[in-house]
Short mmCIF file of C-alpha atoms in Angstrom, two decimals:
data_model
loop_
_atom_site.label_atom_id
_atom_site.label_comp_id
_atom_site.label_asym_id
_atom_site.label_seq_id
_atom_site.Cartn_x
_atom_site.Cartn_y
_atom_site.Cartn_z
CA MET K 1 -12.57 -16.47 19.76
CA THR K 2 -11.44 -17.05 16.15
CA SER K 3 -7.85 -16.60 15.00
CA ASP K 4 -5.55 -17.39 12.09
CA LEU K 5 -1.80 -17.16 11.60
CA LEU K 6 -0.39 -14.19 9.75
CA ALA K 7 1.00 -14.98 6.34
CA PRO K 8 4.80 -14.58 6.16
CA LEU K 9 4.72 -11.23 4.36
CA ASP K 10 2.14 -9.87 6.84
CA LEU K 11 4.46 -10.92 9.66
CA ALA K 12 7.32 -9.11 7.93
CA PHE K 13 5.28 -5.90 7.71
CA TRP K 14 4.27 -6.24 11.37
CA ASN K 15 7.87 -6.63 12.54
CA MET K 16 9.62 -4.07 10.33
CA GLU K 17 7.49 -1.22 11.68
CA SER K 18 9.09 1.48 13.82
CA GLU K 19 7.89 4.67 15.48
CA ARG K 20 9.19 6.75 12.57
CA HIS K 21 8.10 4.30 9.90
CA PRO K 22 4.57 3.06 10.55
CA MET K 23 3.51 0.34 8.13
CA HIS K 24 -0.08 1.37 7.49
CA LEU K 25 -1.90 2.00 4.25
CA GLY K 26 -4.15 5.01 3.93
CA ALA K 27 -6.97 6.33 1.77
CA LEU K 28 -8.41 9.82 1.89
CA GLY K 29 -11.96 9.88 0.56
CA VAL K 30 -13.69 13.20 -0.12
CA PHE K 31 -17.50 13.25 0.04
CA THR K 32 -20.13 15.80 -0.84
CA ALA K 33 -21.99 17.18 2.19
CA HIS K 34 -25.68 18.01 2.28
CA SER K 35 -25.35 19.98 5.50
CA PRO K 36 -22.67 21.25 7.94
CA THR K 37 -23.46 18.31 10.23
CA ALA K 38 -22.80 15.69 7.55
CA GLY K 39 -19.33 14.92 8.93
CA ALA K 40 -20.62 14.26 12.45
CA HIS K 41 -23.35 12.03 11.03
CA ALA K 42 -20.74 10.14 9.00
CA ALA K 43 -18.64 9.53 12.13
CA ASP K 44 -21.68 8.11 13.93
CA LEU K 45 -22.42 5.81 10.99
CA LEU K 46 -18.84 4.55 10.79
CA ALA K 47 -18.76 3.72 14.50
CA ALA K 48 -22.14 1.98 14.36
CA ARG K 49 -21.28 -0.09 11.30
CA ALA K 50 -17.72 -1.04 12.32
CA ALA K 51 -18.96 -3.40 15.01
CA ALA K 52 -20.70 -5.52 12.37
CA VAL K 53 -17.57 -5.99 10.19
CA PRO K 54 -15.65 -9.01 11.52
CA GLY K 55 -12.36 -7.97 9.94
CA LEU K 56 -12.39 -4.68 11.84
CA ARG K 57 -12.59 -6.53 15.16
CA MET K 58 -9.33 -8.42 14.54
CA ARG K 59 -6.25 -7.59 16.60
CA ILE K 60 -2.76 -9.04 16.12
CA ARG K 61 -1.23 -11.13 18.88
CA ASP K 62 2.15 -12.84 19.28
CA VAL K 63 2.32 -16.64 19.07
CA TRP K 64 4.88 -18.88 20.81
CA GLN K 65 3.58 -22.32 19.82
CA PRO K 66 6.19 -24.83 18.57
CA LEU K 67 5.14 -24.81 14.91
CA ALA K 68 4.68 -21.03 14.77
CA PHE K 69 7.27 -19.84 17.28
CA GLY K 70 7.75 -16.09 16.94
CA GLY K 71 4.72 -15.71 14.69
CA ALA K 72 1.49 -13.80 15.21
CA THR K 73 -2.21 -14.32 14.66
CA ARG K 74 -5.23 -12.25 13.83
CA GLU K 75 -7.86 -12.88 16.46
CA THR K 76 -11.10 -11.27 17.53
CA ASP K 77 -10.62 -8.55 20.17
CA PRO K 78 -13.08 -9.31 23.00
CA ASP K 79 -12.89 -5.68 24.14
CA PHE K 80 -13.42 -4.12 20.71
CA ASP K 81 -14.90 -0.62 20.91
CA PRO K 82 -15.47 1.25 17.62
CA LEU K 83 -15.11 4.57 19.43
CA ASN K 84 -11.41 3.78 19.91
CA HIS K 85 -11.02 3.74 16.12
CA VAL K 86 -13.39 6.38 14.70
CA ARG K 87 -12.45 10.00 15.39
CA LEU K 88 -14.30 13.21 14.50
CA HIS K 89 -11.99 16.19 13.99
CA ALA K 90 -12.53 19.94 13.88
CA PRO K 91 -13.51 21.49 10.53
CA THR K 92 -10.60 22.15 8.18
CA ALA K 93 -9.98 23.92 4.90
CA ASP K 94 -7.15 21.58 3.92
CA PHE K 95 -7.86 17.85 4.10
CA HIS K 96 -4.36 16.90 2.98
CA ALA K 97 -2.64 19.00 5.65
CA VAL K 98 -4.52 17.12 8.37
CA ALA K 99 -4.11 13.77 6.61
CA GLY K 100 -0.34 14.20 6.53
CA ARG K 101 -0.14 14.71 10.28
CA LEU K 102 -2.42 11.73 10.90
CA MET K 103 -0.38 9.48 8.61
CA GLU K 104 2.66 10.15 10.83
CA ARG K 105 1.10 8.43 13.83
CA PRO K 106 1.52 4.67 14.20
CA LEU K 107 -1.60 2.66 14.89
CA GLU K 108 -2.20 1.29 18.38
CA ARG K 109 -0.72 -2.23 18.23
CA GLY K 110 -2.71 -3.56 21.18
CA ARG K 111 -6.02 -2.93 19.39
CA PRO K 112 -7.31 -3.88 15.94
CA PRO K 113 -4.84 -1.86 13.81
CA TRP K 114 -7.08 0.51 11.87
CA GLU K 115 -8.57 3.98 12.24
CA ALA K 116 -11.11 6.18 10.47
CA HIS K 117 -10.69 9.94 10.84
CA VAL K 118 -13.62 12.14 9.80
CA LEU K 119 -12.62 15.64 8.67
CA PRO K 120 -15.52 18.08 8.18
CA GLY K 121 -14.85 20.75 5.59
CA GLU K 122 -14.94 24.39 6.61
CA ASP K 123 -16.98 25.09 3.48
CA GLY K 124 -19.89 23.01 4.82
CA VAL K 125 -20.37 21.28 1.45
CA SER K 126 -17.79 18.52 1.82
CA PHE K 127 -16.12 16.25 4.35
CA ALA K 128 -13.34 13.70 4.13
CA VAL K 129 -12.58 10.38 5.77
CA LEU K 130 -9.01 9.16 6.20
CA PHE K 131 -8.91 5.37 6.58
CA LYS K 132 -5.72 3.81 7.99
CA PHE K 133 -5.14 0.04 7.90
CA HIS K 134 -1.97 -1.68 9.03
CA HIS K 135 -0.34 -3.55 6.16
CA ALA K 136 -0.34 -6.68 8.34
CA LEU K 137 -4.13 -6.46 8.67
CA ALA K 138 -4.92 -5.78 5.03
CA ASP K 139 -3.38 -5.21 1.62
CA GLY K 140 -5.00 -2.82 -0.83
CA LEU K 141 -7.73 -5.25 -1.93
CA ARG K 142 -8.70 -6.29 1.57
CA ALA K 143 -8.55 -2.70 2.85
CA LEU K 144 -11.06 -1.83 0.14
CA LYS K 145 -13.36 -4.63 1.32
CA LEU K 146 -13.08 -3.54 4.96
CA ALA K 147 -13.80 0.08 4.07
CA ALA K 148 -16.75 -0.97 1.91
CA GLY K 149 -18.20 -2.70 4.97
CA VAL K 150 -18.73 0.65 6.73
CA LEU K 151 -19.83 2.62 3.66
CA ASP K 152 -23.38 2.48 2.31
CA PRO K 153 -24.25 -1.02 1.02
CA VAL K 154 -23.09 -1.80 -2.53
CA ASP K 155 -23.02 -4.99 -4.57
CA LEU K 156 -19.37 -6.06 -4.44
CA PRO K 157 -18.29 -9.49 -5.72
CA GLU K 158 -17.92 -11.98 -2.88
CA ARG K 159 -15.11 -14.50 -2.54
CA GLY K 160 -15.88 -18.17 -2.08
CA PRO K 161 -16.09 -19.54 1.46
CA ARG K 162 -12.86 -20.47 3.17
CA ALA K 163 -12.45 -23.88 4.72
CA ILE K 164 -12.39 -23.55 8.51
CA GLU K 165 -9.67 -25.46 10.31
CA PRO K 166 -10.08 -26.57 13.93
CA PRO K 167 -8.17 -24.36 16.38
CA ARG K 168 -4.66 -25.53 17.27
CA THR K 169 -3.37 -25.75 20.81
CA LEU K 170 0.12 -26.09 22.23
CA LEU K 171 -0.55 -29.76 23.14
CA SER K 172 -1.87 -30.63 19.68
CA ASP K 173 1.20 -29.03 18.04
CA VAL K 174 3.55 -31.06 20.25
CA ARG K 175 1.69 -34.30 19.45
CA ARG K 176 1.79 -33.63 15.71
CA LEU K 177 5.47 -32.69 15.61
CA PRO K 178 7.09 -36.19 15.38
CA ALA K 179 4.82 -37.31 12.54
CA ARG K 180 5.54 -34.12 10.62
CA VAL K 181 9.34 -34.17 10.88
CA PRO K 182 9.94 -35.82 7.43
CA GLU K 183 7.44 -33.48 5.81
CA LEU K 184 9.00 -30.43 7.49
CA VAL K 185 12.54 -31.45 6.49
CA LYS K 186 11.51 -32.00 2.87
CA GLY K 187 9.58 -28.75 2.79
CA THR K 188 12.45 -26.85 4.36
CA LEU K 189 14.96 -28.13 1.77
CA SER K 190 12.56 -27.22 -1.02
CA ASP K 191 12.02 -23.76 0.48
CA VAL K 192 15.77 -23.24 0.79
CA GLY K 193 16.20 -24.08 -2.89
CA ARG K 194 13.48 -21.67 -3.96
CA ALA K 195 14.84 -18.97 -1.66
CA LEU K 196 18.36 -19.33 -3.08
CA ASP K 197 16.97 -19.11 -6.61
CA ILE K 198 15.06 -15.91 -5.78
CA GLY K 199 18.03 -14.50 -3.92
CA ALA K 200 20.38 -15.14 -6.83
CA SER K 201 17.93 -13.49 -9.19
CA LEU K 202 17.73 -10.52 -6.83
CA ALA K 203 21.51 -10.22 -6.68
CA ARG K 204 21.84 -10.32 -10.48
CA SER K 205 19.08 -7.78 -10.98
CA THR K 206 20.52 -5.27 -8.51
CA LEU K 207 24.16 -5.70 -9.57
CA GLY K 208 25.72 -2.29 -10.00
CA MET K 209 22.67 -0.41 -8.71
CA ARG K 210 23.10 2.41 -6.21
CA PRO K 211 20.44 4.39 -4.35
CA SER K 212 19.46 7.74 -5.86
CA SER K 213 20.31 10.52 -3.39
CA ALA K 214 17.54 12.68 -4.84
CA LEU K 215 14.86 10.46 -3.31
CA THR K 216 16.56 9.30 -0.13
CA SER K 217 16.93 11.14 3.15
CA ALA K 218 17.57 10.78 6.85
CA PRO K 219 14.18 9.77 8.27
CA SER K 220 12.36 12.45 10.25
CA GLY K 221 9.15 10.55 11.02
CA THR K 222 7.11 13.43 9.59
CA ARG K 223 4.60 13.06 6.76
CA ARG K 224 3.02 15.26 4.15
CA THR K 225 0.34 14.19 1.67
CA ALA K 226 -0.99 15.59 -1.59
CA GLY K 227 -3.37 14.48 -4.30
CA VAL K 228 -3.68 14.87 -8.06
CA VAL K 229 -6.75 14.12 -10.16
CA LEU K 230 -6.49 13.38 -13.89
CA ASP K 231 -9.10 12.60 -16.53
CA ILE K 232 -8.77 8.92 -17.53
CA GLU K 233 -9.72 9.88 -21.11
CA ASP K 234 -6.54 11.96 -21.38
CA VAL K 235 -4.53 8.92 -20.31
CA HIS K 236 -6.32 6.76 -22.90
CA ARG K 237 -5.58 9.32 -25.62
CA VAL K 238 -1.87 9.06 -24.88
CA ARG K 239 -2.02 5.26 -24.74
CA LYS K 240 -3.87 4.98 -28.03
CA SER K 241 -1.43 7.32 -29.69
CA VAL K 242 1.83 5.63 -28.65
CA GLY K 243 0.80 2.13 -27.51
CA GLY K 244 1.42 0.30 -24.28
CA THR K 245 -0.92 0.11 -21.32
CA VAL K 246 -2.63 2.64 -19.09
CA ASN K 247 -0.26 1.61 -16.30
CA ASP K 248 2.75 2.32 -18.56
CA VAL K 249 1.47 5.86 -19.11
CA LEU K 250 0.80 6.44 -15.40
CA ILE K 251 4.32 5.29 -14.46
CA ALA K 252 5.87 7.41 -17.22
CA VAL K 253 3.96 10.39 -15.85
CA VAL K 254 5.74 9.85 -12.52
CA ALA K 255 9.12 9.79 -14.30
CA GLY K 256 8.40 13.04 -16.14
CA ALA K 257 7.05 14.72 -13.01
CA LEU K 258 10.18 13.74 -11.08
CA ARG K 259 12.31 15.31 -13.80
CA SER K 260 10.42 18.64 -13.67
CA TRP K 261 10.32 18.64 -9.88
CA LEU K 262 14.05 17.93 -9.43
CA ASP K 263 14.98 20.62 -11.96
CA GLU K 264 12.67 23.19 -10.37
CA ARG K 265 13.95 22.60 -6.84
CA GLY K 266 17.55 22.87 -8.06
CA ASP K 267 18.63 19.25 -7.52
CA GLY K 268 18.89 18.63 -11.25
CA SER K 269 17.73 15.58 -13.21
CA ALA K 270 20.94 14.90 -15.14
CA GLY K 271 22.08 11.32 -14.62
CA VAL K 272 19.10 10.50 -12.39
CA ALA K 273 17.39 7.14 -13.02
CA PRO K 274 15.80 6.06 -9.72
CA ARG K 275 14.71 2.47 -9.15
CA ALA K 276 10.94 2.21 -8.88
CA LEU K 277 9.29 -0.76 -7.20
CA ILE K 278 5.99 -1.65 -8.88
CA PRO K 279 4.10 -4.10 -6.59
CA VAL K 280 2.29 -6.99 -8.26
CA SER K 281 -0.55 -8.84 -6.52
CA ARG K 282 -0.30 -12.63 -6.42
CA ARG K 283 -3.60 -13.03 -4.58
CA ARG K 284 -5.69 -15.99 -5.69
CA PRO K 285 -9.12 -17.11 -4.52
CA ARG K 286 -9.08 -19.86 -1.88
CA ALA K 287 -5.36 -19.35 -1.28
CA ALA K 288 -3.79 -20.61 1.91
CA HIS K 289 -3.84 -17.09 3.35
CA PRO K 290 -6.76 -15.31 1.65
CA GLN K 291 -6.57 -12.38 4.08
CA GLY K 292 -2.80 -12.00 3.83
CA ASN K 293 -0.54 -10.02 1.56
CA ARG K 294 0.46 -12.01 -1.52
CA LEU K 295 2.82 -9.67 -3.30
CA SER K 296 5.71 -9.69 -5.68
CA GLY K 297 6.90 -6.78 -7.76
CA TYR K 298 8.69 -5.39 -10.75
CA LEU K 299 11.76 -3.19 -10.44
CA ILE K 300 12.44 -0.66 -13.20
CA ARG K 301 14.67 2.32 -13.74
CA LEU K 302 12.64 5.50 -14.25
CA PRO K 303 14.20 7.47 -17.14
CA VAL K 304 14.13 10.79 -15.27
CA ASP K 305 17.27 11.99 -17.04
CA ASP K 306 15.77 11.64 -20.53
CA PRO K 307 14.41 15.00 -21.81
CA ASP K 308 12.09 13.40 -24.40
CA PRO K 309 8.64 12.51 -22.92
CA LEU K 310 7.91 9.92 -25.62
CA ARG K 311 11.26 8.21 -25.10
CA ARG K 312 10.57 8.14 -21.36
CA LEU K 313 7.26 6.41 -22.03
CA ASP K 314 8.89 3.96 -24.44
CA THR K 315 11.60 3.13 -21.88
CA VAL K 316 8.96 2.44 -19.21
CA ARG K 317 6.90 0.33 -21.61
CA THR K 318 9.93 -1.74 -22.64
CA ALA K 319 10.95 -2.31 -19.01
CA MET K 320 7.44 -3.38 -18.02
CA VAL K 321 7.21 -5.81 -20.96
CA ARG K 322 10.55 -7.31 -19.97
CA ASN K 323 9.38 -7.72 -16.36
CA LYS K 324 6.09 -9.29 -17.39
CA ASP K 325 7.85 -11.73 -19.71
CA ALA K 326 10.11 -12.82 -16.83
CA GLY K 327 7.13 -13.09 -14.49
CA PRO K 328 6.62 -11.90 -10.90
CA ASN K 329 8.76 -14.71 -9.46
CA ARG K 330 12.00 -13.44 -10.98
CA GLY K 331 14.14 -10.35 -10.67
CA ALA K 332 14.78 -7.87 -7.89
CA GLY K 333 11.09 -7.05 -7.49
CA ALA K 334 10.43 -10.62 -6.37
CA VAL K 335 12.30 -10.08 -3.11
CA ALA K 336 8.96 -10.03 -1.26
CA LEU K 337 8.66 -13.73 -2.07
CA LEU K 338 11.60 -14.42 0.22
CA ALA K 339 9.25 -13.73 3.14
CA ASP K 340 7.62 -17.11 2.47
CA HIS K 341 10.95 -18.86 3.10
CA VAL K 342 11.86 -17.16 6.38
CA PRO K 343 10.72 -18.77 9.66
CA ALA K 344 8.47 -16.72 11.92
CA LEU K 345 11.22 -16.06 14.44
CA GLY K 346 13.43 -14.81 11.62
CA HIS K 347 10.84 -12.16 10.75
CA ARG K 348 10.65 -11.09 14.38
CA LEU K 349 14.42 -10.78 14.78
CA GLY K 350 15.22 -9.45 11.33
CA GLY K 351 12.25 -7.14 10.71
CA PRO K 352 14.03 -3.88 11.61
CA LEU K 353 17.02 -4.80 9.42
CA VAL K 354 14.74 -5.57 6.47
CA GLY K 355 13.12 -2.15 6.81
CA GLN K 356 16.48 -0.39 6.85
CA ALA K 357 17.62 -2.35 3.77
CA ALA K 358 14.74 -1.03 1.65
CA ARG K 359 16.78 2.00 0.58
CA LEU K 360 19.38 -0.33 -0.95
CA TRP K 361 16.70 -2.12 -2.95
CA PHE K 362 14.56 0.64 -4.44
CA ASP K 363 14.28 4.44 -4.38
CA ILE K 364 10.57 5.05 -4.85
CA LEU K 365 7.38 3.00 -4.63
CA VAL K 366 4.80 3.38 -7.41
CA THR K 367 1.75 1.22 -6.72
CA SER K 368 -1.76 0.85 -8.13
CA VAL K 369 -4.76 0.27 -5.86
CA PRO K 370 -7.91 -1.10 -7.56
CA LEU K 371 -11.27 0.52 -6.84
CA PRO K 372 -14.78 -0.48 -7.93
CA GLY K 373 -16.23 1.38 -10.88
CA LEU K 374 -19.54 2.01 -9.15
CA GLY K 375 -20.17 5.10 -7.02
CA LEU K 376 -19.59 4.78 -3.27
CA LYS K 377 -21.52 6.70 -0.62
CA LEU K 378 -21.53 7.27 3.12
CA GLY K 379 -24.83 8.26 4.67
CA GLY K 380 -26.12 9.09 1.21
CA HIS K 381 -23.19 11.44 0.56
CA GLN K 382 -21.34 10.71 -2.69
CA LEU K 383 -17.65 9.83 -2.69
CA THR K 384 -16.16 12.21 -5.27
CA GLU K 385 -12.41 11.72 -4.82
CA VAL K 386 -10.23 9.04 -3.23
CA PHE K 387 -6.47 9.28 -2.76
CA PRO K 388 -4.60 6.08 -1.77
CA PHE K 389 -1.50 6.40 0.42
CA ALA K 390 1.33 3.87 0.63
CA PRO K 391 3.72 3.37 3.56
CA LEU K 392 7.02 5.21 3.33
CA ALA K 393 10.06 2.93 3.65
CA PRO K 394 12.95 3.95 5.94
CA GLY K 395 15.32 6.39 4.27
CA GLN K 396 12.96 7.13 1.39
CA SER K 397 11.35 10.49 0.79
CA LEU K 398 8.41 9.81 -1.52
CA ALA K 399 5.84 7.12 -2.32
CA VAL K 400 3.19 7.22 -5.05
CA ALA K 401 -0.11 5.31 -5.07
CA ILE K 402 -2.59 5.45 -7.95
CA SER K 403 -6.29 4.60 -8.19
CA THR K 404 -8.86 4.99 -10.95
CA TYR K 405 -12.36 5.88 -9.77
CA ARG K 406 -15.36 6.83 -11.90
CA GLY K 407 -13.45 8.04 -14.94
CA ARG K 408 -10.68 9.84 -13.09
CA VAL K 409 -7.17 8.88 -12.01
CA HIS K 410 -6.20 9.78 -8.46
CA TYR K 411 -2.53 10.04 -7.47
CA GLY K 412 -2.01 9.82 -3.72
CA LEU K 413 1.39 11.21 -2.70
CA VAL K 414 3.10 10.60 0.65
CA ALA K 415 6.42 12.22 1.51
CA ASP K 416 8.74 12.85 4.41
CA ALA K 417 7.62 16.39 5.31
CA ARG K 418 11.13 17.64 6.11
CA ALA K 419 12.79 16.13 3.07
CA VAL K 420 9.99 17.17 0.68
CA PRO K 421 8.47 20.44 1.91
CA ASP K 422 7.55 21.20 -1.72
CA LEU K 423 5.32 18.18 -2.34
CA ASP K 424 2.76 20.51 -3.93
CA VAL K 425 5.35 21.30 -6.62
CA PHE K 426 5.68 17.61 -7.46
CA ALA K 427 1.87 17.28 -7.50
CA ARG K 428 1.64 20.12 -10.00
CA ALA K 429 4.37 18.49 -12.11
CA VAL K 430 2.23 15.32 -12.36
CA SER K 431 -0.62 17.33 -13.92
CA ASP K 432 1.77 19.20 -16.19
CA GLU K 433 3.36 15.97 -17.44
CA VAL K 434 0.02 14.68 -18.71
CA GLU K 435 -0.48 17.92 -20.61
CA THR K 436 3.01 17.57 -22.06
CA LEU K 437 2.32 14.02 -23.25
CA LEU K 438 -0.97 15.08 -24.80
CA SER K 439 0.73 17.94 -26.58
CA VAL K 440 3.52 15.83 -28.12
CA CYS K 441 1.06 13.10 -29.11
CA GLU K 442 -1.06 15.59 -31.02
CA HIS K 443 1.88 16.85 -33.08
#
């Protein structure tokens, strides 16, 4: 049985989870269907292929060894059964309605923490698959690789081989401990210094910030999802007209959509400038934890209260340039790096508190999930749309994930269903904001 220790941030995700706040990623893929039985055939394929993907056989287990006390490992589940993870549902006319209910449910922690839900379409010409991966099992990049393992074969770039370390035992850890004391003390002092530096940067960056009540709520544990599809060429037209990056435009679209949505629902956008966390991947090939989350982030104020769409975009662009100049190791968005300086037992004891503190740190998550440019298929059926879903932090009402696939931008929206019963209104505002930007750029 193979196993490896969870990276610190993975351990944090594993321990901050609660019944009302499951920490799994999601992706809803919509496929064309050649027949009404295409969904059932897809479910059979997913179950048959899952057994051959090593990463899908990995469960998470607690560790109480001296050098990893309170930690956890990924290890192969000897009782792995794909049928516990792949579910075929009744036909539906609304993929997102079903996906929202499924995103509410935490993954079974005693099994490999992932699921694939196949949703046949009532129209008989489409079906959808909702993939759920616990954030401790996979970040966005690794979730993509795991999902690709059960789709039809494609040529994806492979990472270099990882050096295999001999398995550690309790006795070997005890024997190694005396010789490692000087190294551990030196490393601990260095870690404390780095942690204090990050913490001070965090404190300075969040000084005077307060949560935005418009995007925070008492948690209900319910979920609603929605999706928006944009033409990437429209985004490029805006970018070429006013400068900046594609990501700047996509974030500014969120700011403008929030403004329209808040005004339409009667909350009002005056004086609203929510803090958006923009995750930044720090993953490197051959890193110490190649399967683990390696994240930092940028924290910016979304100019929701500004009525001018071009000024909103300029404000976002300026904030992103400032964050990039400072680098992902500085500022409030770098708080994820503190996970590397917390002992395993600290994550276990403090996980719930960290989750509750998220509302004091940021108001909304806006994240990008990379996808391959080539077409993906399942059983010969073409993937036409794919909507990524991010976990919803405690006390927060809305999270936005964005992917670009085959010339189109897909916004995946997750919300607390009770706090945001009008998520479809926000989805429509996202589409309208792009049209607004195009209109002002042309004049």
